[in-house]
Amino acid sequence: MTFGGAIYNMFIGPLELFFEVVFTLAFRLVHNQGLSIICLSLAMNFLVLPLYAQADKMQAKQRDIEVKLQPGVKHIKKMFKGDEQYMILNTYYRQNNYKPTDSLKGSVSLLLEIPFFIAAYHFLSHLSALNGVSMGPISDLGAPDALLTIAGITINVLPILMTLINFISSAIYLKGFPLKSWVQLYGIAVIFLVFLYKSPAGLVFYWTLNNLFSLCKNIVYKLLEHRKSKPKKEKAEQEYDKTLFYFATISLTLILGVLIPSSVLASSPAEFINMGTLQDPIKYLIASVTIAFGLCVIWFSVFHMLASTNGKKIMSYILWTLSIVALINYMAFGNDLGTLSNTLVFESTPIIALKEKLINLAVIAITALLLYLIYKKKPSVAKFSSAIVAAAVLVLSITNIVNIEKVSKPALEELKEATGRVASLPLSKEKENVVILMLDRATSAYFPYMIEENPTLAKQYQGFTFYPNTASFGAHTIFALPALLGGYEYTPEALNARDTELLKDKHNESLKVLPKLFSENGFDVAVCDPSLANYGWIADTSIYDDIENTEGYITIGNSVFQNMDIYDSVESTLNRNFFCYSIFKASPLFIQGVLYNDGLYNAANVANVSTEETEVEQNEITDDTATQVIENLNKATGPNTQFLDNIAVLQKLPKITKDSEKGGLVIMINELTHRPTLLQQPDYTYSTQVDNEGRNLSKTYKNEKITLETTRQVTNYDCNMAAYIELGKWFDYLRENDMYDNTKIIIVSDHGFCLEQYPDRIFGKAWNNDNSNPNDTMYYNALLLVKDFNQTGDIKINDTFMTNADVPAIATKDVIENPINPYTKNPIKEDKKDEVHIYAGHHWAVEENDGTQFKKAPYYVVKNDIRNLNNWEKVSR
């Protein structure tokens, strides 16, 4: 963020954000943009009414002083010249307790109007939600009104009407004022006319409403003035200690601007690195703290400065109470809302029980009462406690920042080295190749229905055998991936048995087994996005540096594959939403749903751009939010940037496939199937405005039928289908370039997901207190598709009991004779058993698994069929 951007964030940012939230809330209520502008104008004018009332009093007092001093000033200017006049004037002002700079008090209203105007102008002139929207005779609120055309000349009527109202309002207000004031206000009205004449009608309509409100206010004030008796003698200002106010505003700034955002970032710093710009996550804190400082310190101080002494005392108490309540809400309530993504959107919309909301309200009420008693009886205790809170929050914030930098700095260095390189997938036209495509969290059970639905896929996947009865050894990548790439020596049970070695080292070893083995047997090797390599959220491809003929690449989110505009959009959205997330977490539970707004945080703009091309042309995407918002099973708005990151890689597979003289091993991990997204039917294309009204959500395969009934089921089905479609196109490319028949292809997932598609497969309690994630056998049902060399014909289905730990044996079969794990020196083979031991732990974060063993969790013995819950038996370990 530039210095200018920080200044804008502090002075204008809070106002513009307030405009946006009020407009969005109004629109959600009235569903009409014109009425929403009226609501915005009323809300803003009533909010600042006390501010302008105090400013008017200050101006009136200043005018009275100037009128009183005017005869003396005229006399001095008439009788004296030069330095003598200057010295005598200063003495005269000093004797009357007047400073020349006090004349600025007469322009307080104007000074206040400037930031409000800038905020309104920037918000409404860039509000795409107004484009093409009509209101009464105005055909487009997003363009000049053009209401009159005379002799071929278009006239915008609203700016003229706005100016006329301004003239009338000024005339009423300025009655009895000196000529200087008339010139000033009428001059400003003319400037507004010129400046806004060609502005969007929505903006001019808003300012016209403001002028109308000002006119009504001036009429009421003048009527009240006439009814007043003799002016009351002004009371002397009481002594007032501002200490509590200052500590309260500092506490609020730190809580909203630093503590809450830094806690989110510190939970997984690498996930918040902008892969396009390689921005340090700390920069999001700069954005949030500047907005918080602007709101809490600058604008609250403006209100405080213009308030009466009693008003200042009330403000101090309210802000102190808000700081304490914000801390309580954040730390004691709403801590089990589910998994938060790096776009600040929960995987499932948080549902808070009524009982918890009522408890929260009771705690807030009791806290407010106790603080009031302390404030009235022991003001010194109030000041001391507010200082302690500010200091404690500062210490916690600094701790978070240190932890963020500790992780993000080395991650950024690795990324700068790894990104920017174009991946090269070595495949030979003459020799044998092996390709392992790991689709993170792909759903095995949906594959047959997709082939039935899409005949093109059935042709593209000819030669494949589908193994629907395939088990995974864990429900999360950290538990399941080692066995997938290393074999049965790397199941959770086997890794825990090696209890003298770090989990990180054992994980790295599993990722290197096949690359080292194939490299030693004369193959060129490419590994893309090895999940959790070196136990980092961003894969550390340097683990392959010691293996010859092996290259590690980061492709997901790599700027080589992406258009930078989408990353700028994500960055801009998160700069806003980190502060909004803080407000959401610090607020009472009963309004958190309104503030969260399905992850939009009441953003006013939603992109309306659709990509009809087969490939997502990201340079055509102009979005104002960083996540897709699902309205229902058929409609969604906004982009899903993580979906775009992953599909871009699969779409570029033909371009990064290179002919190799040697045979090639390609291991690619892609998360498209882990990024549930509603796609446009019938071709499953990406769009920022999805409307699938009338879509058939019933899927059939032979005599079996399923119905997609939940958002989770539909969005996961769609992203899985998108992955198969893109891979199918690559298979066509391989056929066209004589690389298909001589290539063994394994498509596998590390694990499945709890889609609750089959009620008879759900077991156990919810994990992590997240009721949206019950244990489901689909979690442990891995996808496995295998196409052997020169395999042709329709897709076959083999119901043999398999596990994804069979992948190394399948990959080396008929390729490497008697394959040996280069690290353990044990043979790589299919360890066929009638039963497998599945680890049912859900502590999936690397930060929770930094020792030598995974955390204690239930194991299940599964016999013969992973899908049948009757074959599952819980055992203790």
CSV table of N, CA and C in Angstrom, one decimal, residues 37 98 111 113 147 157 239 364 389 416 420 533 541 552 602 623 656 669 694 726 747 768:
chain,number,residue,atom,x,y,z
A,37,ILE,N,-30.5,4.1,-2.6
A,37,ILE,CA,-29.8,5.4,-2.5
A,37,ILE,C,-30.5,6.3,-1.6
A,98,TYR,N,-8.9,36.1,20.8
A,98,TYR,CA,-9.2,35.7,19.4
A,98,TYR,C,-7.9,35.5,18.7
A,111,LEU,N,-15.4,22.0,5.6
A,111,LEU,CA,-14.3,21.0,5.8
A,111,LEU,C,-14.9,19.6,6.0
A,113,GLU,N,-17.7,18.5,4.9
A,113,GLU,CA,-18.4,18.1,3.7
A,113,GLU,C,-17.4,17.4,2.6
A,147,LEU,N,-32.1,13.7,-19.4
A,147,LEU,CA,-33.5,13.7,-19.4
A,147,LEU,C,-34.2,14.6,-20.4
A,157,VAL,N,-30.7,17.0,-16.3
A,157,VAL,CA,-31.6,17.8,-15.5
A,157,VAL,C,-31.2,17.7,-14.0
A,239,GLU,N,-14.7,20.8,33.3
A,239,GLU,CA,-13.4,20.1,33.1
A,239,GLU,C,-13.7,18.7,32.7
A,364,ILE,N,-23.2,-9.3,27.4
A,364,ILE,CA,-23.0,-7.9,26.9
A,364,ILE,C,-23.7,-6.9,27.9
A,389,VAL,N,-6.0,-3.0,28.9
A,389,VAL,CA,-6.5,-3.7,27.7
A,389,VAL,C,-5.8,-3.3,26.5
A,416,LYS,N,9.5,-17.0,-4.6
A,416,LYS,CA,10.2,-16.2,-5.6
A,416,LYS,C,11.1,-17.0,-6.5
A,420,GLY,N,7.3,-18.4,-11.5
A,420,GLY,CA,7.9,-17.8,-12.6
A,420,GLY,C,8.6,-18.8,-13.5
A,533,ALA,N,5.0,-30.4,1.1
A,533,ALA,CA,6.4,-30.7,1.1
A,533,ALA,C,7.1,-29.9,2.1
A,541,THR,N,9.6,-27.2,-3.1
A,541,THR,CA,10.1,-28.2,-4.1
A,541,THR,C,11.6,-28.4,-4.0
A,552,GLY,N,11.1,-30.0,-9.6
A,552,GLY,CA,9.9,-29.7,-8.9
A,552,GLY,C,9.3,-28.4,-9.3
A,602,ASN,N,-21.2,-7.7,2.9
A,602,ASN,CA,-21.9,-6.6,2.4
A,602,ASN,C,-21.2,-5.8,1.3
A,623,ASP,N,-14.0,-8.7,-11.5
A,623,ASP,CA,-14.8,-9.1,-10.4
A,623,ASP,C,-14.5,-8.2,-9.2
A,656,ILE,N,2.4,-27.3,-21.7
A,656,ILE,CA,3.6,-27.6,-20.9
A,656,ILE,C,4.1,-29.0,-21.0
A,669,ILE,N,-0.2,-32.9,-8.7
A,669,ILE,CA,-1.2,-32.8,-7.7
A,669,ILE,C,-2.0,-31.5,-8.0
A,694,GLY,N,-33.9,-24.7,-13.8
A,694,GLY,CA,-34.4,-25.8,-14.6
A,694,GLY,C,-33.4,-27.0,-14.7
A,726,GLU,N,-11.3,-31.3,-18.3
A,726,GLU,CA,-10.1,-30.7,-18.7
A,726,GLU,C,-9.0,-31.8,-19.0
A,747,ILE,N,-5.1,-41.9,-12.2
A,747,ILE,CA,-5.8,-40.8,-11.6
A,747,ILE,C,-6.3,-41.2,-10.3
A,768,ASN,N,-14.4,-31.6,15.3
A,768,ASN,CA,-14.0,-30.2,15.5
A,768,ASN,C,-15.3,-29.3,15.8
